[in-house]
Each structure stands twice: as structure tokens, then as C-alpha cells.
Amino acid sequence: MNPLDDFTPKFYGPFGALNPSGDVIVESAAWREYMFAIRADEPRAPYPGWYGHLARIVNQGIFPGMGGGGQLALNQLLVVMDGVDNPPFLKRFRTNRVNTFLDAIYILPRRLGKRAGRVFCLLVGLGASFMLLEQIVGLSGGSVPVRALVPRHSTNWTVFLALLSVWTLWGAIKGFRSAHETGTVSLRLRQASATGNQIYFIGATNVPVGNLDPALTRPGRMGRHVVFRTPTKEDRKDIFDLYLGKVAHNPELDSPQRRDEIARITNGYSPAEIDQICSMALTAAHHSGRAYFEWDDLVEAMTVNESGTAVNVNFIEEDVRATAIHEAGHAASAHVYRPEVESSRLSIRMRGRSGGHHQSFEKEERFGKFQSMMFGEMIHGVGAMAAELAFYGENSNGVGGDMAQTTWLASTMVGGSGMSPLPIDLHGKTFPDEDEEQSYQRVLRRFEDIGLRMMNRTAAGFDAGADPRKRAYAAQFLGQALVTAYNLVIANKDKVQAVAEAVIDKKEIFGDELVLLLDEQHFVKPEIDWTNEETWPKLMNWSRDPREMRLLTEGGEGDGPGRHH
């Protein structure tokens, strides 16, 4: 088994959060695939059983050999087989059904040999000739002996019998020639010939193509596969142009800036969901006595569609402020250290299991990431814990989901992508009574101390913990990310506080309003002096320097475990 197979993004809950607590949501290619998968339920036919049986019979006639009976599937996968040249339906139906009827009642054998075939075709030809002669004489007003034995028919019927006689005589002649030249004659209708047209069979399924029978999907059968994914931002703009044109709305929503904003904050929406929120927004406007909906109606419809109605919980003032600082830490960290993403929602309303959340999306769809981008994602994840440490001197239990997500990310970087923390530059500075190399090792030990404290041992895919060296690298990644985020919050504490106050006032901030709020803060990225004790959060006792351990072992004296600078 390839150990990299498990290193796929983990998502949680109905909104596709990166962590179990549900407060970090980032739109990406993998996120859109996940959101489509959880909404692509197997369809159930609303029709009774007899209707399905009848449909299979009809489909078998229309597409012989295809099996029929397929229900309408979702548009996840389009399977195409081209280059097939089929005769028209009526010819296929006549040939297949007549032959099937003859086979079922065993009237005649399938083929006759040379002698039997010539005798059979000769008898059929004589019978057809006699019938043709009888019809011609009847049309001319004459009579033959046998005609007195059958009732008279209308002229139309006589013409029909004459034509049938000609067709039968022609078939007998062809059969006689076939028996004479090839030694056999078929007693079944010849398969209908092709028309020269290109016929395309198009099927749809809502399961992965790998789960289908390989005999169906191999080249030469249904071998061309097209996958439809959740619309991107530009796709959503086009879809909104379609659906907003069908409902009454404030013309302000038609401005290019507002349309761009709407497309950004509806990440992951399918066309059906876009149609739904437009309809819900108009319904809300009608409920309040307005003939058209506005921005607030649309935002509320989106929120209800994504997260359901907000849980009516009255938080105490301390919890409201703590949640706001927690989410502001996420937003500030992403705004500074993740330039490739843009914030789209900041909320402190309880929806589902989460008391609040920060949502962002990738500005451009990416299918690969460098270490610097993944480390920025880690800083984003631990930004809430850093904010709690900066404002309260301790963290709450609300960071559990963040720790699970960042532990998994660190394990992926170290165990799956061969990454390790990049060398840091102390710029010639050292801790007291140490040279630069000793100070460098002390910084790495502190990173590891913090990271080991942060690691969520229940995180899915935490495979790097089995290797001591990789476990140390993962811990150093986590520790460096937390200290970086902590210094960001300390350097911009009043600005983080301003974001928290804004979300406390409005409960939820969306789109351009949120981006403008974050831009107005002008966050400063700190220049970190790793040898300054003020750089490090006071959250634990650091592990001892190996030199101190040797001195303690040799001299038998010390100041107790874990008490050191």
C-alpha cells in the first residue's frame, strides 16, 4: 500500500470545514470535490415497479443490447461512446422482434442446407407466384379455379396481397441463389443495414468511474469520460446572471463589484443552490412586504442554505468576546500569511456544532502547494490559539478542532511530502551565555516543546508520530507556526481587537465588507527575534539543555526538573 494514498485533505461536517469544530472553511479543488460527494445522493425512482419494467422493455427495443432500465443519474460523470453506426429504430425493431418471435415459437429452423434450402425456396416461390397470378387476374376481372373458393376482397386488399406476393417471391429467389452458391440459406430476417450516420450513446452516473464494470468503460465501449465539478467563481458569475434575471431584485446587485462579491462568497454552490437562494431571498422580501429582494435578503438566504437557521443561543458576554477574539485570530493570520486566499465570512453565530467560523477561499484554483504555502495554512489554523494566548495568557478548549487539523497538516508535510522546517536566521543574536549554535538548538527545542504540547494524538492520518525524527520535525513545524502567529497578534493586538469588536457588533460579516475591514487594519508582519524571551508565549516550562543535564548528572545538583531559562 502506498503510504501517500492517505494524505488527502480531511473535511468535517456538512459545510466541509478543515477541522472538527467547523470554524475554518477554505474553498479549494479538493473541497469542491468533497462538497459534491456529500450532496450526490443515490437517486430513487418516484415511479411504481411496473413502470420500471415497462421502461426496460421499451429501452430494450430502442437500444438493443444496452440493457435499458437505467434511472436518471446526477451529472457528475458523462460517459460517451462515439463512432457507432446504427440503422433506424423501425428497421431494428422489425428485424429483432420478428426474429425473436420466430425463435420463441420454433416455427422454423435457423438455417437449411443446400438441397433442403433449394427445395424450400422453390416451394415458397411457386406459392408466391401462384398468389401473385391470382391477384393480377382478380384485378383484371378474370377468374381462376381457386378464386371461387375464397371470398372476394376490396381492391386495396388485392393490391396489398399482390405486393406481399412480390416481396415473398423476391425473397424466395434470393434464398434459392444463396442455397445454390453458399450451400445454406437463413430462415431469419437479415439484420438491418447501417445508415452511415454517427450515433452517440451518452450515459450519466453519480458513482466514481472506477466503481463501474471495466467492460463498460474500456476504450472502444464507453471510453470517453467527462467529469462535471462544482462551479468555480467565474462559473458562478454566469449562473447568477441567469437566475437573477428571473427574479425581482435591487438593481444595486447588478453592479460588477457586487456580482463579483456574490460569486466569491457562494463558493461551492451548485447551479441548483444558486437558483434556490435567489428564490428564498425573494420569498423573504415578499414576507416583509417588499416586491424585490436586497443584499441582506440574499445573504440571509445563503446562510440558511449553508448552515441552517442560526441556533438561538444567548451567550454570556465573556463567551461572545472570547469567540470573537478566537475567530479574529484566524482572520488576521490568514490575511497576513496566506495571500493566496481571501476571507469571505466571519461569524460568531452558533450554527451546527460550531460557535463561530472564519471562511475563506482560494483566489485561484491550485492543484499543488509549496512548503511556504502549507506553512501559511498552518499559521492560519493556529491563529485562534495564538490570539487566546495573547489576550488571555491561556487557551480554551475551543482550539481542539484547530489542533486536529494542523496536526494532520504537519504530519502530511513531514511524512508524505518530505518536508522539514527551514533553517531560521538568528541574525547573529544569541541567548545569554550561549554561542549562535547553542542558541539555534535552544530555539529548535522550544519549537518542539510547543509542538508536542499542541499535537492532537487522535488526528486522522497522524502517521509521522511513529518516526522519532519526523515526529520532531512535525512538532517543530507546529511550534514555529504558533510562535509566529502569537507575535503577529502581539504586534497587532489593537487591530485584532478592532476586528473582534466589529464581529461582536454585527455577528456575521460577509464578502467585501469583511475584506475591507481587514484591509483597513493594515496588519504589520512582525520581524521576530527568536532570542528575545518576550517573543515566546509563557505557556510551559522548556525542556533542559543537554549540557545542563550532564552537569546535573555529574554534580548531582539542580533546580528541579523543567525549571530553567
Coordinates of C-alpha atoms in Angstrom, one line a residue, residues 113-560:
G113 CA -28.7 -27.0 -46.2
K114 CA -28.1 -26.7 -49.9
R115 CA -30.6 -29.3 -51.1
A116 CA -33.3 -28.6 -48.5
G117 CA -32.8 -24.9 -48.9
R118 CA -33.3 -25.0 -52.7
V119 CA -36.5 -27.2 -52.3
F120 CA -37.9 -24.9 -49.6
C121 CA -37.2 -21.7 -51.6
L122 CA -38.6 -23.3 -54.7
L123 CA -41.9 -24.2 -53.0
V124 CA -42.2 -20.7 -51.4
G125 CA -41.5 -19.1 -54.8
L126 CA -44.1 -21.3 -56.5
G127 CA -46.7 -20.4 -53.8
A128 CA -45.9 -16.7 -54.1
S129 CA -46.1 -16.8 -57.9
F130 CA -49.4 -18.5 -57.8
M131 CA -50.8 -15.9 -55.3
L132 CA -49.4 -13.1 -57.5
L133 CA -51.0 -14.5 -60.6
E134 CA -54.3 -14.9 -58.8
Q135 CA -54.3 -11.3 -57.6
I136 CA -53.4 -10.0 -61.1
V137 CA -56.2 -12.0 -62.7
G138 CA -58.6 -10.7 -60.0
L139 CA -57.7 -7.1 -60.7
S140 CA -58.3 -7.7 -64.4
G141 CA -61.8 -9.1 -63.8
G142 CA -60.9 -12.6 -64.8
S143 CA -61.0 -15.7 -62.7
V144 CA -59.0 -18.8 -61.9
P145 CA -60.4 -22.0 -60.4
V146 CA -59.1 -21.4 -56.9
R147 CA -60.5 -17.9 -56.7
A148 CA -64.1 -19.3 -56.4
L149 CA -63.0 -20.9 -53.2
V150 CA -62.1 -17.6 -51.4
P151 CA -64.3 -14.6 -50.7
R152 CA -63.9 -11.5 -52.8
H153 CA -61.9 -8.7 -51.3
S154 CA -61.7 -5.0 -51.9
T155 CA -59.3 -3.6 -54.5
N156 CA -56.9 -2.3 -51.7
W157 CA -56.7 -5.6 -50.1
T158 CA -56.0 -7.2 -53.5
V159 CA -53.2 -4.7 -54.2
F160 CA -51.7 -5.5 -50.7
L161 CA -51.7 -9.2 -51.4
A162 CA -50.1 -8.7 -54.7
L163 CA -47.3 -6.6 -53.2
L164 CA -46.8 -9.2 -50.5
S165 CA -46.6 -11.9 -53.1
V166 CA -43.9 -10.0 -55.0
W167 CA -41.9 -9.5 -51.8
T168 CA -42.2 -13.2 -50.9
L169 CA -41.2 -14.2 -54.5
W170 CA -38.1 -11.9 -54.3
G171 CA -37.1 -13.4 -51.0
A172 CA -37.5 -17.0 -52.4
I173 CA -35.3 -16.1 -55.4
K174 CA -32.6 -14.7 -53.2
G175 CA -32.8 -17.7 -50.8
F176 CA -32.6 -20.1 -53.8
R177 CA -29.5 -18.3 -55.1
S178 CA -27.9 -18.3 -51.6
A179 CA -28.5 -22.1 -51.2
H180 CA -27.1 -22.8 -54.6
E181 CA -24.0 -20.5 -54.2
T182 CA -23.1 -20.9 -50.5
G183 CA -24.8 -24.2 -49.6
T184 CA -27.0 -22.7 -46.9
V185 CA -30.0 -20.4 -46.6
S186 CA -31.1 -18.4 -43.5
L187 CA -34.7 -18.6 -42.5
R188 CA -34.5 -15.4 -40.4
L189 CA -34.7 -11.8 -41.5
R190 CA -31.4 -10.2 -42.3
Q191 CA -30.1 -7.7 -39.8
A192 CA -31.0 -4.1 -40.8
S193 CA -28.1 -2.3 -42.6
A194 CA -26.5 0.8 -41.2
T195 CA -27.4 4.3 -42.5
G196 CA -24.0 5.8 -42.4
N197 CA -24.9 8.2 -39.5
Q198 CA -22.8 8.7 -36.4
I199 CA -24.7 7.6 -33.3
Y200 CA -23.6 8.7 -29.8
F201 CA -24.5 6.9 -26.6
I202 CA -24.4 9.2 -23.6
G203 CA -24.8 7.9 -20.1
A204 CA -24.5 9.5 -16.7
T205 CA -23.6 8.2 -13.3
N206 CA -23.1 9.5 -9.8
V207 CA -20.5 7.0 -8.7
P208 CA -16.7 7.1 -9.3
V209 CA -15.9 5.7 -12.8
G210 CA -13.6 3.2 -11.1
N211 CA -16.6 1.5 -9.5
L212 CA -18.2 0.7 -12.9
D213 CA -17.6 -2.5 -14.8
P214 CA -14.3 -2.2 -16.7
A215 CA -16.0 -3.9 -19.7
L216 CA -18.3 -0.9 -19.9
T217 CA -15.7 1.8 -19.6
R218 CA -12.8 0.4 -21.6
P219 CA -11.7 2.1 -24.9
G220 CA -14.0 1.1 -27.7
R221 CA -17.0 1.0 -25.4
M222 CA -17.9 4.0 -23.2
G223 CA -14.3 5.0 -23.1
R224 CA -14.5 8.8 -23.1
H225 CA -15.2 10.3 -19.7
V226 CA -16.0 13.9 -18.8
V227 CA -16.4 14.9 -15.2
F228 CA -18.5 17.9 -14.1
R229 CA -17.3 19.6 -11.0
T230 CA -18.8 22.2 -8.7
P231 CA -18.7 25.7 -10.5
T232 CA -15.8 27.9 -9.9
K233 CA -16.1 31.7 -9.2
E234 CA -16.3 32.7 -12.8
D235 CA -18.8 29.9 -13.5
R236 CA -21.0 31.2 -10.6
K237 CA -21.0 34.7 -12.1
D238 CA -22.5 33.3 -15.3
I239 CA -25.1 31.3 -13.3
F240 CA -26.1 34.4 -11.3
D241 CA -26.6 36.3 -14.5
L242 CA -29.1 33.7 -15.5
Y243 CA -31.0 33.3 -12.2
L244 CA -31.0 36.9 -11.0
G245 CA -32.5 37.8 -14.4
K246 CA -35.6 35.7 -13.5
V247 CA -36.4 37.3 -10.1
A248 CA -37.1 40.9 -8.9
H249 CA -34.1 42.3 -7.1
N250 CA -32.4 45.6 -6.2
P251 CA -30.5 47.0 -9.2
E252 CA -27.6 47.5 -6.9
L253 CA -27.0 43.8 -7.1
D254 CA -26.3 44.1 -10.8
S255 CA -23.1 46.2 -10.4
P256 CA -19.9 44.4 -11.4
Q257 CA -18.4 44.9 -7.9
R258 CA -21.5 43.3 -6.2
R259 CA -21.7 40.5 -8.7
D260 CA -18.1 39.7 -8.1
E261 CA -18.7 39.7 -4.4
I262 CA -21.7 37.4 -4.7
A263 CA -19.7 35.0 -6.8
R264 CA -16.9 34.9 -4.2
I265 CA -19.0 34.2 -1.1
T266 CA -21.0 31.5 -2.7
N267 CA -18.0 29.2 -3.1
G268 CA -19.0 25.6 -3.6
Y269 CA -22.6 26.3 -4.7
S270 CA -24.2 24.2 -7.4
P271 CA -26.5 25.8 -10.0
A272 CA -29.5 24.4 -8.2
E273 CA -28.4 26.0 -4.9
I274 CA -27.9 29.4 -6.7
D275 CA -31.4 29.1 -8.0
Q276 CA -32.6 28.2 -4.5
I277 CA -31.1 31.2 -2.7
C278 CA -32.4 33.6 -5.3
S279 CA -35.9 32.2 -4.7
M280 CA -35.5 32.2 -0.9
A281 CA -34.3 35.8 -1.0
L282 CA -37.4 36.9 -3.0
T283 CA -39.7 34.9 -0.6
A284 CA -38.1 36.7 2.4
A285 CA -38.7 40.1 0.7
H286 CA -42.3 39.2 0.0
H287 CA -42.8 38.2 3.6
S288 CA -41.7 41.7 4.7
G289 CA -43.9 43.4 2.2
R290 CA -41.3 44.2 -0.5
A291 CA -41.6 43.4 -4.2
Y292 CA -37.9 42.7 -4.7
F293 CA -35.0 41.4 -2.6
E294 CA -31.8 43.2 -1.5
W295 CA -28.3 42.3 -0.4
D296 CA -29.3 41.4 3.2
D297 CA -32.1 39.0 1.9
L298 CA -29.6 37.2 -0.3
V299 CA -27.0 36.9 2.4
E300 CA -29.6 35.5 4.9
A301 CA -30.8 33.0 2.3
M302 CA -27.2 31.9 1.7
T303 CA -26.6 31.4 5.4
V304 CA -29.8 29.4 5.9
N305 CA -29.0 27.3 2.9
E306 CA -25.5 26.5 4.1
S307 CA -25.8 26.2 7.8
G308 CA -29.5 26.1 8.6
T309 CA -31.2 28.6 10.8
A310 CA -28.9 30.1 13.4
V311 CA -29.3 28.4 16.8
N312 CA -31.0 30.8 19.2
V313 CA -28.4 30.7 22.0
N314 CA -27.7 33.7 24.2
F315 CA -24.0 33.6 25.0
I316 CA -22.8 35.4 28.1
E317 CA -20.7 38.4 27.3
E318 CA -17.4 36.7 28.2
D319 CA -18.1 33.9 25.8
V320 CA -19.1 36.3 23.0
R321 CA -15.8 38.2 23.4
A322 CA -13.7 35.0 23.6
T323 CA -15.3 33.6 20.4
A324 CA -14.8 36.9 18.6
I325 CA -11.1 37.0 19.5
H326 CA -10.7 33.4 18.5
E327 CA -12.2 34.0 15.0
A328 CA -10.4 37.3 14.6
G329 CA -7.1 35.4 15.2
H330 CA -8.0 33.1 12.3
A331 CA -8.9 36.0 10.1
A332 CA -5.8 38.1 10.9
S333 CA -3.4 35.2 10.4
A334 CA -4.9 34.2 7.1
H335 CA -4.9 37.9 5.9
V336 CA -1.2 38.3 6.6
Y337 CA 0.3 34.8 5.9
R338 CA -2.0 33.4 3.2
P339 CA -2.0 36.0 0.4
E340 CA -3.4 33.3 -2.0
V341 CA -6.7 33.2 -0.1
E342 CA -9.4 35.8 0.6
S343 CA -11.7 35.9 3.5
S344 CA -15.4 35.6 2.7
R345 CA -17.2 35.2 6.0
L346 CA -16.6 35.9 9.7
S347 CA -19.2 34.7 12.1
I348 CA -19.8 34.3 15.9
R349 CA -23.3 32.8 15.5
M350 CA -23.8 29.2 16.5
R351 CA -24.6 27.0 13.5
G352 CA -24.4 23.3 13.9
R353 CA -21.7 22.4 16.4
S354 CA -19.6 25.5 15.8
G355 CA -20.0 28.6 17.9
G356 CA -18.5 30.7 15.1
H357 CA -16.3 30.3 12.0
H358 CA -14.0 32.0 9.6
Q359 CA -14.4 31.1 5.9
S360 CA -12.0 31.9 3.1
F361 CA -11.4 30.7 -0.5
E362 CA -8.5 30.3 -2.9
K363 CA -8.3 33.3 -5.3
E364 CA -7.1 30.9 -8.0
E365 CA -7.7 27.2 -8.2
R366 CA -4.5 25.3 -7.3
F367 CA -3.6 21.7 -7.5
G368 CA -0.2 21.8 -5.8
K369 CA 1.3 23.7 -2.9
F370 CA 4.9 24.6 -1.9
Q371 CA 6.0 24.4 1.7
S372 CA 5.7 28.1 2.4
M373 CA 2.0 28.0 1.4
M374 CA 1.4 24.9 3.6
F375 CA 3.2 26.6 6.5
G376 CA 1.0 29.7 6.0
E377 CA -2.1 27.4 6.2
M378 CA -0.7 26.1 9.5
I379 CA -0.3 29.6 10.8
H380 CA -3.9 30.2 9.8
G381 CA -5.0 27.2 11.7
V382 CA -3.2 28.0 15.0
G383 CA -4.0 31.8 14.7
A384 CA -7.0 31.4 17.1
M385 CA -4.9 29.7 19.8
A386 CA -2.3 32.4 19.4
A387 CA -4.9 35.1 19.9
E388 CA -6.3 33.5 23.0
L389 CA -2.7 33.2 24.4
A390 CA -2.0 36.9 23.6
F391 CA -5.3 38.2 25.1
Y392 CA -5.8 35.8 28.0
G393 CA -2.5 34.1 28.6
E394 CA -4.0 30.7 28.1
N395 CA -6.1 28.9 25.5
S396 CA -9.6 27.4 25.7
N397 CA -10.9 24.0 24.7
G398 CA -12.3 25.6 21.6
V399 CA -9.0 25.0 19.8
G400 CA -9.4 21.2 19.7
G401 CA -10.6 21.2 16.1
D402 CA -7.8 23.5 15.1
M403 CA -5.2 21.2 16.7
A404 CA -6.6 18.2 14.8
Q405 CA -6.4 20.0 11.5
T406 CA -2.9 21.4 12.0
T407 CA -1.5 18.1 13.4
W408 CA -2.8 16.3 10.3
L409 CA -1.2 19.0 8.1
A410 CA 2.2 18.8 9.8
S411 CA 2.1 15.0 9.6
T412 CA 1.3 15.3 5.8
M413 CA 4.1 17.7 5.2
V414 CA 6.7 15.6 7.1
G415 CA 5.5 12.1 6.4
G416 CA 4.1 12.5 2.9
S417 CA 5.9 15.4 1.2
G418 CA 9.4 15.0 2.7
M419 CA 9.4 18.5 4.3
S420 CA 11.1 19.7 7.4
P421 CA 11.4 23.2 9.0
L422 CA 13.6 25.5 7.0
P423 CA 16.7 26.9 8.7
I424 CA 16.0 30.1 10.7
D425 CA 18.3 33.1 10.8
L426 CA 19.2 34.5 14.2
H427 CA 21.0 37.4 12.6
G428 CA 24.0 36.9 14.9
K429 CA 21.9 37.2 18.1
T430 CA 22.2 34.7 20.9
F431 CA 20.7 33.9 24.3
P432 CA 22.8 35.0 27.3
D433 CA 26.0 32.9 27.8
E434 CA 25.5 30.9 24.6
D435 CA 27.1 31.0 21.2
E436 CA 24.9 31.1 18.0
E437 CA 24.8 27.3 17.5
Q438 CA 23.7 26.7 21.1
S439 CA 21.0 29.4 20.7
Y440 CA 19.9 27.8 17.5
Q441 CA 19.5 24.4 19.1
R442 CA 17.6 26.0 22.0
V443 CA 15.1 27.6 19.6
L444 CA 14.5 24.3 17.9
R445 CA 14.0 22.6 21.3
R446 CA 11.4 25.2 22.2
F447 CA 9.6 24.8 18.9
E448 CA 9.5 21.1 19.6
D449 CA 8.3 21.6 23.2
I450 CA 5.4 23.8 22.0
G451 CA 4.6 21.4 19.1
L452 CA 4.5 18.3 21.3
R453 CA 2.1 20.2 23.6
M454 CA -0.1 21.1 20.7
M455 CA -0.2 17.8 18.8
N456 CA -3.6 16.2 18.7
R457 CA -2.9 12.4 19.0
T458 CA -6.3 11.5 17.7
A459 CA -5.8 13.4 14.5
A460 CA -6.6 11.3 11.4
G461 CA -3.5 10.4 9.4
F462 CA -1.0 11.1 12.2
D463 CA 1.5 8.6 10.8
A464 CA 4.6 10.8 11.2
G465 CA 4.4 10.2 15.0
A466 CA 5.8 6.7 14.6
D467 CA 9.2 8.0 13.4
P468 CA 11.0 9.9 16.2
R469 CA 12.8 12.2 13.7
K470 CA 9.7 13.0 11.7
R471 CA 7.8 13.4 14.9
A472 CA 10.3 16.1 16.0
Y473 CA 10.0 17.8 12.6
A474 CA 6.2 17.9 12.8
A475 CA 6.4 19.3 16.4
Q476 CA 8.9 22.0 15.2
F477 CA 6.5 23.0 12.4
L478 CA 3.6 23.4 14.9
G479 CA 5.7 25.3 17.4
Q480 CA 7.2 27.7 14.9
A481 CA 3.7 28.3 13.5
L482 CA 2.2 29.1 16.9
V483 CA 5.0 31.5 17.9
T484 CA 4.8 33.2 14.5
A485 CA 1.0 33.7 14.9
Y486 CA 1.5 34.8 18.5
N487 CA 3.9 37.5 17.6
L488 CA 1.6 38.7 14.8
V489 CA -1.2 39.1 17.3
I490 CA 1.0 40.8 19.9
A491 CA 2.3 43.3 17.2
N492 CA -1.3 44.0 16.1
K493 CA -3.2 43.5 19.3
D494 CA -5.4 46.6 18.9
K495 CA -6.2 45.7 15.3
V496 CA -7.2 42.2 16.2
Q497 CA -9.3 43.7 18.9
A498 CA -11.0 46.0 16.3
V499 CA -11.9 43.0 14.1
A500 CA -13.3 41.2 17.1
E501 CA -15.4 44.2 18.1
A502 CA -16.8 44.6 14.6
V503 CA -17.9 41.0 14.5
I504 CA -19.4 41.3 18.0
D505 CA -21.4 44.2 16.8
K506 CA -22.7 42.5 13.5
K507 CA -22.5 38.8 14.5
E508 CA -21.6 38.0 10.9
I509 CA -19.6 39.9 8.2
F510 CA -19.5 38.9 4.6
G511 CA -17.6 39.5 1.4
D512 CA -16.2 42.9 0.5
E513 CA -17.3 44.3 3.9
L514 CA -15.0 41.7 5.6
V515 CA -12.1 42.2 3.2
L516 CA -12.4 46.0 3.6
L517 CA -12.4 45.6 7.4
L518 CA -9.2 43.5 7.3
D519 CA -7.5 45.8 4.8
E520 CA -8.3 48.8 7.0
Q521 CA -6.3 47.4 9.9
H522 CA -3.0 47.4 7.9
F523 CA -1.7 44.5 9.8
V524 CA 2.1 44.5 10.3
K525 CA 4.1 41.3 9.8
P526 CA 6.5 41.2 12.7
E527 CA 10.3 40.8 12.4
I528 CA 10.8 38.1 15.0
D529 CA 13.9 38.0 17.3
W530 CA 14.0 34.3 18.3
T531 CA 16.5 35.0 21.1
N532 CA 14.2 37.6 22.9
E533 CA 12.3 36.0 25.7
E534 CA 9.3 38.3 25.0
T535 CA 8.9 36.5 21.7
W536 CA 7.9 33.3 23.4
P537 CA 4.4 32.8 24.9
K538 CA 4.6 31.9 28.5
L539 CA 2.7 28.6 28.3
M540 CA 5.1 25.9 29.5
N541 CA 8.4 25.1 31.1
W542 CA 11.1 24.5 28.4
S543 CA 13.0 21.2 28.3
R544 CA 16.5 21.3 29.6
D545 CA 19.6 21.9 27.5
P546 CA 21.7 18.6 27.2
R547 CA 24.6 20.5 28.9
E548 CA 22.5 21.2 31.9
M549 CA 21.5 17.5 32.1
R550 CA 25.2 16.5 32.0
L551 CA 26.0 18.9 34.8
L552 CA 23.2 17.7 36.9
T553 CA 24.3 14.1 36.3
E554 CA 27.9 14.8 37.2
G555 CA 27.4 17.2 40.1
G556 CA 24.1 15.9 41.5
E557 CA 22.7 19.4 41.8
G558 CA 19.9 21.2 40.0
D559 CA 16.9 23.4 40.4
G560 CA 14.4 20.6 39.8

